[in-house]
PDB file of C-alpha atoms in Angstrom:
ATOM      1  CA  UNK Q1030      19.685 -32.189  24.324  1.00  0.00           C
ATOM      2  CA  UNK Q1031      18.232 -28.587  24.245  1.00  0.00           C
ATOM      3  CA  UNK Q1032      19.974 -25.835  22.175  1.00  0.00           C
ATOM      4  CA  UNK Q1033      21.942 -23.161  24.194  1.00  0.00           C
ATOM      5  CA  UNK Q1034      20.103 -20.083  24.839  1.00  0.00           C
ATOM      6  CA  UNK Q1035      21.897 -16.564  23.287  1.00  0.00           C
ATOM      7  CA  UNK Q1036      21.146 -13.630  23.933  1.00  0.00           C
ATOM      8  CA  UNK Q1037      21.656 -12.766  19.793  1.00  0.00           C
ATOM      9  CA  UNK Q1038      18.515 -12.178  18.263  1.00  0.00           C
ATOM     10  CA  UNK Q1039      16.197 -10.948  15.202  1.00  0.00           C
ATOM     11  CA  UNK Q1040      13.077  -9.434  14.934  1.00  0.00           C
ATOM     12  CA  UNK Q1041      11.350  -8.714  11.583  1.00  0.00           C
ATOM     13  CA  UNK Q1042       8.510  -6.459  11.328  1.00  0.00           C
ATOM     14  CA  UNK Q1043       6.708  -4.229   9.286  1.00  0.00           C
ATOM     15  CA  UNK Q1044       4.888  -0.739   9.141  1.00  0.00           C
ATOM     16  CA  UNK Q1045       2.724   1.609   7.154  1.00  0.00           C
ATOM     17  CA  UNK Q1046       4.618   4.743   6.538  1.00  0.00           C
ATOM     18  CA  UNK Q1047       3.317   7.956   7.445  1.00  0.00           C
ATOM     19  CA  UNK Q1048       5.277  10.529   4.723  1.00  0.00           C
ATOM     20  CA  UNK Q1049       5.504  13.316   2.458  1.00  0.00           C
ATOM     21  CA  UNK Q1050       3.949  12.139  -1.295  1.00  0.00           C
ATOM     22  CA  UNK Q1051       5.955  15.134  -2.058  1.00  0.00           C
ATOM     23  CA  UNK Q1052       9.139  12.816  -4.055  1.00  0.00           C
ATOM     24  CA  UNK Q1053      12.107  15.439  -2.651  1.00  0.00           C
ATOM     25  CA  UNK Q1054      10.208  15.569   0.643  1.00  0.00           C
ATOM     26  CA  UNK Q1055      10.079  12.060   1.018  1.00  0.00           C
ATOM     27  CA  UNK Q1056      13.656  11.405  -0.214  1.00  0.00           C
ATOM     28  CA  UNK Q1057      14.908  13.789   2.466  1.00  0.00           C
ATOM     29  CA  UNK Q1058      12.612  11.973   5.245  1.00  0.00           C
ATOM     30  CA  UNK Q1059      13.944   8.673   4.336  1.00  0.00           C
ATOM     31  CA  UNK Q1060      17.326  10.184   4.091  1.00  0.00           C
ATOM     32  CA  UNK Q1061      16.615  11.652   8.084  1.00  0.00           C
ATOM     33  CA  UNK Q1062      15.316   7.922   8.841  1.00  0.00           C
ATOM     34  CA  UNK Q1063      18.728   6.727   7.199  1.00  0.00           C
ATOM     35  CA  UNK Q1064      20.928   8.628   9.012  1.00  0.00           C
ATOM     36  CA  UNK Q1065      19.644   8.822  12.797  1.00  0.00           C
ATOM     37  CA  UNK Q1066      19.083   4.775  12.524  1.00  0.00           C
ATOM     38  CA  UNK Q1067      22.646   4.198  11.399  1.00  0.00           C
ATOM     39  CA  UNK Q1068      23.730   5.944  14.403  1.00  0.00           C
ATOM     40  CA  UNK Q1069      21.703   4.884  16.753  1.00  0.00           C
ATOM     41  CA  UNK Q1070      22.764   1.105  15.080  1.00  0.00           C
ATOM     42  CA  UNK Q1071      26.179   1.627  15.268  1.00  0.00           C
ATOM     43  CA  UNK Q1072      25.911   3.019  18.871  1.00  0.00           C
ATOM     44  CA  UNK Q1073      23.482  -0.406  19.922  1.00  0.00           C
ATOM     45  CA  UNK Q1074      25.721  -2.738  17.780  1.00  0.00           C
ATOM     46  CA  UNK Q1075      22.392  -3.443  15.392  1.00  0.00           C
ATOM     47  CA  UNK Q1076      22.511  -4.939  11.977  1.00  0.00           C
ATOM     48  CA  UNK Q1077      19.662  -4.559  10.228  1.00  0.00           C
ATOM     49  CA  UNK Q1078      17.777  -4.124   6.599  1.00  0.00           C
ATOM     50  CA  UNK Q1079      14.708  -2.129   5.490  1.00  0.00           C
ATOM     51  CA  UNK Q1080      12.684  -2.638   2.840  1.00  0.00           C
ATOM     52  CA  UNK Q1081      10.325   0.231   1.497  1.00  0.00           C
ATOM     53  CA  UNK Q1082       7.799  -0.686  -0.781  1.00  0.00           C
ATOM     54  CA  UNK Q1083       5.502   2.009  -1.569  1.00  0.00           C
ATOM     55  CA  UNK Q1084       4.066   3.520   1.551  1.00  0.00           C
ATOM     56  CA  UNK Q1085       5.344   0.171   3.784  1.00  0.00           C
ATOM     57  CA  UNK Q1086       8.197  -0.867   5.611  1.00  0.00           C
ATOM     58  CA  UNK Q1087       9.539  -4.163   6.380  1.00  0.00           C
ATOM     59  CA  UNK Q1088      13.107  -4.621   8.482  1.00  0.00           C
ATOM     60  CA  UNK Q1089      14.727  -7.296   9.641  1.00  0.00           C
ATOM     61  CA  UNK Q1090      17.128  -6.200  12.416  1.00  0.00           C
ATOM     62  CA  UNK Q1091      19.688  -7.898  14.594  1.00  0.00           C
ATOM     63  CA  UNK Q1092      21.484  -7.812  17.612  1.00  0.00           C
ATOM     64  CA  UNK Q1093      21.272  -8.412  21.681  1.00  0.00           C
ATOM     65  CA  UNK Q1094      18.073  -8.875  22.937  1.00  0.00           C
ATOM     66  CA  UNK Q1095      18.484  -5.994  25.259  1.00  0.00           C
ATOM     67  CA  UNK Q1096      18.969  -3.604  22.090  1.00  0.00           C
ATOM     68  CA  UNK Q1097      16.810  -4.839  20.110  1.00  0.00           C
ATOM     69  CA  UNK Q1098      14.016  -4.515  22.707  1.00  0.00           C
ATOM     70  CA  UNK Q1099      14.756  -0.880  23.029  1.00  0.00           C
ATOM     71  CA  UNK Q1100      15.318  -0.575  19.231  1.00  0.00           C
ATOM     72  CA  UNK Q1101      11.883  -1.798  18.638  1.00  0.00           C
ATOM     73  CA  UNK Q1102      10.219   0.390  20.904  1.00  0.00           C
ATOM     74  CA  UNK Q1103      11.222   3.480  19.229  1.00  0.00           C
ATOM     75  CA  UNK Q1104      10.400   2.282  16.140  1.00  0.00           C
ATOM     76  CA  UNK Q1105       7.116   1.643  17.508  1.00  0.00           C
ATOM     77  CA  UNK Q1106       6.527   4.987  19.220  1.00  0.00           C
ATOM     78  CA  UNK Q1107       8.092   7.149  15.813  1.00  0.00           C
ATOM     79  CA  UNK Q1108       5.524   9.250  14.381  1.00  0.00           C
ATOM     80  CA  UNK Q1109       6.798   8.293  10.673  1.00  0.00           C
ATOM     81  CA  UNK Q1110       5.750   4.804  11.333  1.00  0.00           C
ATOM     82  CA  UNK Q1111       2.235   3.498  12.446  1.00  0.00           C
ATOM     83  CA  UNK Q1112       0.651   0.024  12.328  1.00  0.00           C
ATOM     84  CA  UNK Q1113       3.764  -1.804  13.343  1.00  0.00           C
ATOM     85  CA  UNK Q1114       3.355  -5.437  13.358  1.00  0.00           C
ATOM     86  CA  UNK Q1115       6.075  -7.973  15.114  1.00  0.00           C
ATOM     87  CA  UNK Q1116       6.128 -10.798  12.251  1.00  0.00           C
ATOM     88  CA  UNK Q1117       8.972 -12.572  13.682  1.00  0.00           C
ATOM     89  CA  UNK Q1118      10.996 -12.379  17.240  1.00  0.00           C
ATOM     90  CA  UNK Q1119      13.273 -15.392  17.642  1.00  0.00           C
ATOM     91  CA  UNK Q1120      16.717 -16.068  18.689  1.00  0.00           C
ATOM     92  CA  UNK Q1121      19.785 -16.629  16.325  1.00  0.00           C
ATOM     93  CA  UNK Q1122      23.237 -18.263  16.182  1.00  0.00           C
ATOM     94  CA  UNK Q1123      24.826 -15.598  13.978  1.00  0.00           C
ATOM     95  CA  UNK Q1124      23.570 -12.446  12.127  1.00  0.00           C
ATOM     96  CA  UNK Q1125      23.156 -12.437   8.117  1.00  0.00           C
ATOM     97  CA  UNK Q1126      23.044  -8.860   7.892  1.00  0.00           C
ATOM     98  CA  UNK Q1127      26.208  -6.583   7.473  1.00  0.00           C
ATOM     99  CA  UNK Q1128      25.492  -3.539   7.817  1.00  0.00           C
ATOM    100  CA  UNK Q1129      24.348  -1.304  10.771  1.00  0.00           C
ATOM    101  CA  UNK Q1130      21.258   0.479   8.722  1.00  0.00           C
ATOM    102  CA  UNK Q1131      21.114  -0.805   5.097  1.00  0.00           C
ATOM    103  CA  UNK Q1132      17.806   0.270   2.934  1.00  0.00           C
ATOM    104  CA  UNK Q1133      16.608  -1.784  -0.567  1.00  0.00           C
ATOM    105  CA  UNK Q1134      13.805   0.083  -2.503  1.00  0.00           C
ATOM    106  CA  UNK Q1135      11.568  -0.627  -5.532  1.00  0.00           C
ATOM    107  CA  UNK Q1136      13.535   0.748  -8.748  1.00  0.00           C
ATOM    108  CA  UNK Q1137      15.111  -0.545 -12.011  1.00  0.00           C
ATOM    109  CA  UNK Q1138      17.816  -2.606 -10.741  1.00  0.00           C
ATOM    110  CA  UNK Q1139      15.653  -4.284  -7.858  1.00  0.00           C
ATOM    111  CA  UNK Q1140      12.349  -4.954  -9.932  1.00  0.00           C
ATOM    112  CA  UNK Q1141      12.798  -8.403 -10.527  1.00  0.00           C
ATOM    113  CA  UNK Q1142      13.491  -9.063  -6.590  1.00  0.00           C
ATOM    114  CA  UNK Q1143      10.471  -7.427  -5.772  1.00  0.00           C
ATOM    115  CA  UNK Q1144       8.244  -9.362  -8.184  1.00  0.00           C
ATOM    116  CA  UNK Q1145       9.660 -12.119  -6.914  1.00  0.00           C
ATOM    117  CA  UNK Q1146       9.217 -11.635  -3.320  1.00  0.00           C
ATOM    118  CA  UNK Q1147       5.153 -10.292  -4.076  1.00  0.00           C
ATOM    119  CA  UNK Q1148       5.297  -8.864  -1.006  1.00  0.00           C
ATOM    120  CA  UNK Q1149       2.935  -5.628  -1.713  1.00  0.00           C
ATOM    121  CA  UNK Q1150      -0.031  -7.270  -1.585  1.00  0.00           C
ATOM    122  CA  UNK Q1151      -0.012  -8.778   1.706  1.00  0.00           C
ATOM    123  CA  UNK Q1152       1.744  -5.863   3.404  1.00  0.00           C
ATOM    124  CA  UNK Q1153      -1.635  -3.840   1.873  1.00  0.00           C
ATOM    125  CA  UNK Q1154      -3.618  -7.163   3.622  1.00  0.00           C
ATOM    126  CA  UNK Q1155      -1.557  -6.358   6.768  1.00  0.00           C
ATOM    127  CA  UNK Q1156      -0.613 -10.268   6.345  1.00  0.00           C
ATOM    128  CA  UNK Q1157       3.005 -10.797   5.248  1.00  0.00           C
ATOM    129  CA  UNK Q1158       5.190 -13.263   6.215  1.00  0.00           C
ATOM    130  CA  UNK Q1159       8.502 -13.221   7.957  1.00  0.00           C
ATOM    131  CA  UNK Q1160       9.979 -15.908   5.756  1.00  0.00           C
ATOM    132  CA  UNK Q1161       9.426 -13.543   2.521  1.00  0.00           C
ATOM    133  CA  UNK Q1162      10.633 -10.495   4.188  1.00  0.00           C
ATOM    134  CA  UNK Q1163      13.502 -12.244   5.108  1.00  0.00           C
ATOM    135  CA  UNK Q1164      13.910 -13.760   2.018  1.00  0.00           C
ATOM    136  CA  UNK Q1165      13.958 -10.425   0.735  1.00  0.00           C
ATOM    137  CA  UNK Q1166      16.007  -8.441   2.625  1.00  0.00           C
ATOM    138  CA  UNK Q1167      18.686 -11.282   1.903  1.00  0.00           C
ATOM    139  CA  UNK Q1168      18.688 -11.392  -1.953  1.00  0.00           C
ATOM    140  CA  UNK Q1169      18.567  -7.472  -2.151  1.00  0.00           C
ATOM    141  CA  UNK Q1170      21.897  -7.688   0.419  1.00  0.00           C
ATOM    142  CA  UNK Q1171      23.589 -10.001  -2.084  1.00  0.00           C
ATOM    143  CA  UNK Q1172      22.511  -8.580  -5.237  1.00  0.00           C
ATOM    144  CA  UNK Q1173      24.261  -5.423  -3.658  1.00  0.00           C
ATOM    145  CA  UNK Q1174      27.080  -7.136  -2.753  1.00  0.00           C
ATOM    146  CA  UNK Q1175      27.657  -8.987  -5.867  1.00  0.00           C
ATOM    147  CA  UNK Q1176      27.891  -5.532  -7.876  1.00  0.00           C
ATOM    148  CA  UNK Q1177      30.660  -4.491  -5.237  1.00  0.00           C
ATOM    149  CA  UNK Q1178      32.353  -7.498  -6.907  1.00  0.00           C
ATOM    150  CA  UNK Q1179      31.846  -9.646  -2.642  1.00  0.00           C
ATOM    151  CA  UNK Q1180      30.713 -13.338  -3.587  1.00  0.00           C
ATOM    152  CA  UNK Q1181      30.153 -14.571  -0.191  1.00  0.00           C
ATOM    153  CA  UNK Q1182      29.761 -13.110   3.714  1.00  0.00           C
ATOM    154  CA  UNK Q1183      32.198 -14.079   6.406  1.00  0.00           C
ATOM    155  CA  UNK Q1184      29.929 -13.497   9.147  1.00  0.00           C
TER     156      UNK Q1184
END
């Protein structure tokens, strides 16, 4: 019997960044990116997570084909990213992300995520792989969870 076809979707991809070195400059830039992609989430009824490490972004993001489609493409065609790569486009039963536009950076509390994931190096290759960004973006959602004192998603 062949699974039923949804229209519920993820894509995962990834990017170099194209920002300031300038720390406060690039803090306000990702702080722009932040803000307009919440919106334009909320608005397209998008989860999604982005991952910066270094001068590369990874994002899984979820939601109706249709939106997702058009989500992509202005990703695509934003000056702030270039090189963006489609790891993963494939259709899903139910999201794992809850947020419209959630971001999980490199810092003290993440480190041991990151180290585990090893994802720098093949993002630098141009080779990573949608099960480790994934993988990512999931344990950085419930490590941030589990501080807000949330053990488990109802999604």
């Amino acid at each position: 019997m062949r699974a039923k076809r949804t229209s519920l979707v993820h894509l995962i991809y990834f990017s170099r960044l194209n920002l300031s070195s300038d720390p406060q400059l690039r803090a306000n830039q990702l702080g722009d990116i932040t803000r307009q992609a919440q919106k334009k989430n909320e608005f397209s009824v998008i989860t999604s997570f982005l991952i910066i490490e270094q001068n590369f972004a990874a994002q899984v993001i979820e939601g109706e084909r249709m939106s997702i489609h058009e989500t992509f493409n202005r990703i695509a065609e934003d000056q702030r990213h270039r090189d963006v790569q489609i790891c993963e486009w494939r259709e899903i039963t139910k999201r794992e992300f809850v947020h419209s536009f959630k971001t999980g950076m490199r810092n003290a509390a993440t480190e041991t995520l990151f180290n585990k994931a090893n994802l720098l190096a093949p993002l630098q290759r141009g080779t990573p792989k949608a099960a480790t960004i994934h993988a990512l973006a999931v344990s950085l959602q419930s490590d941030a969870m589990s501080k807000q004192g949330i053990d488990h998603l109802f999604i």
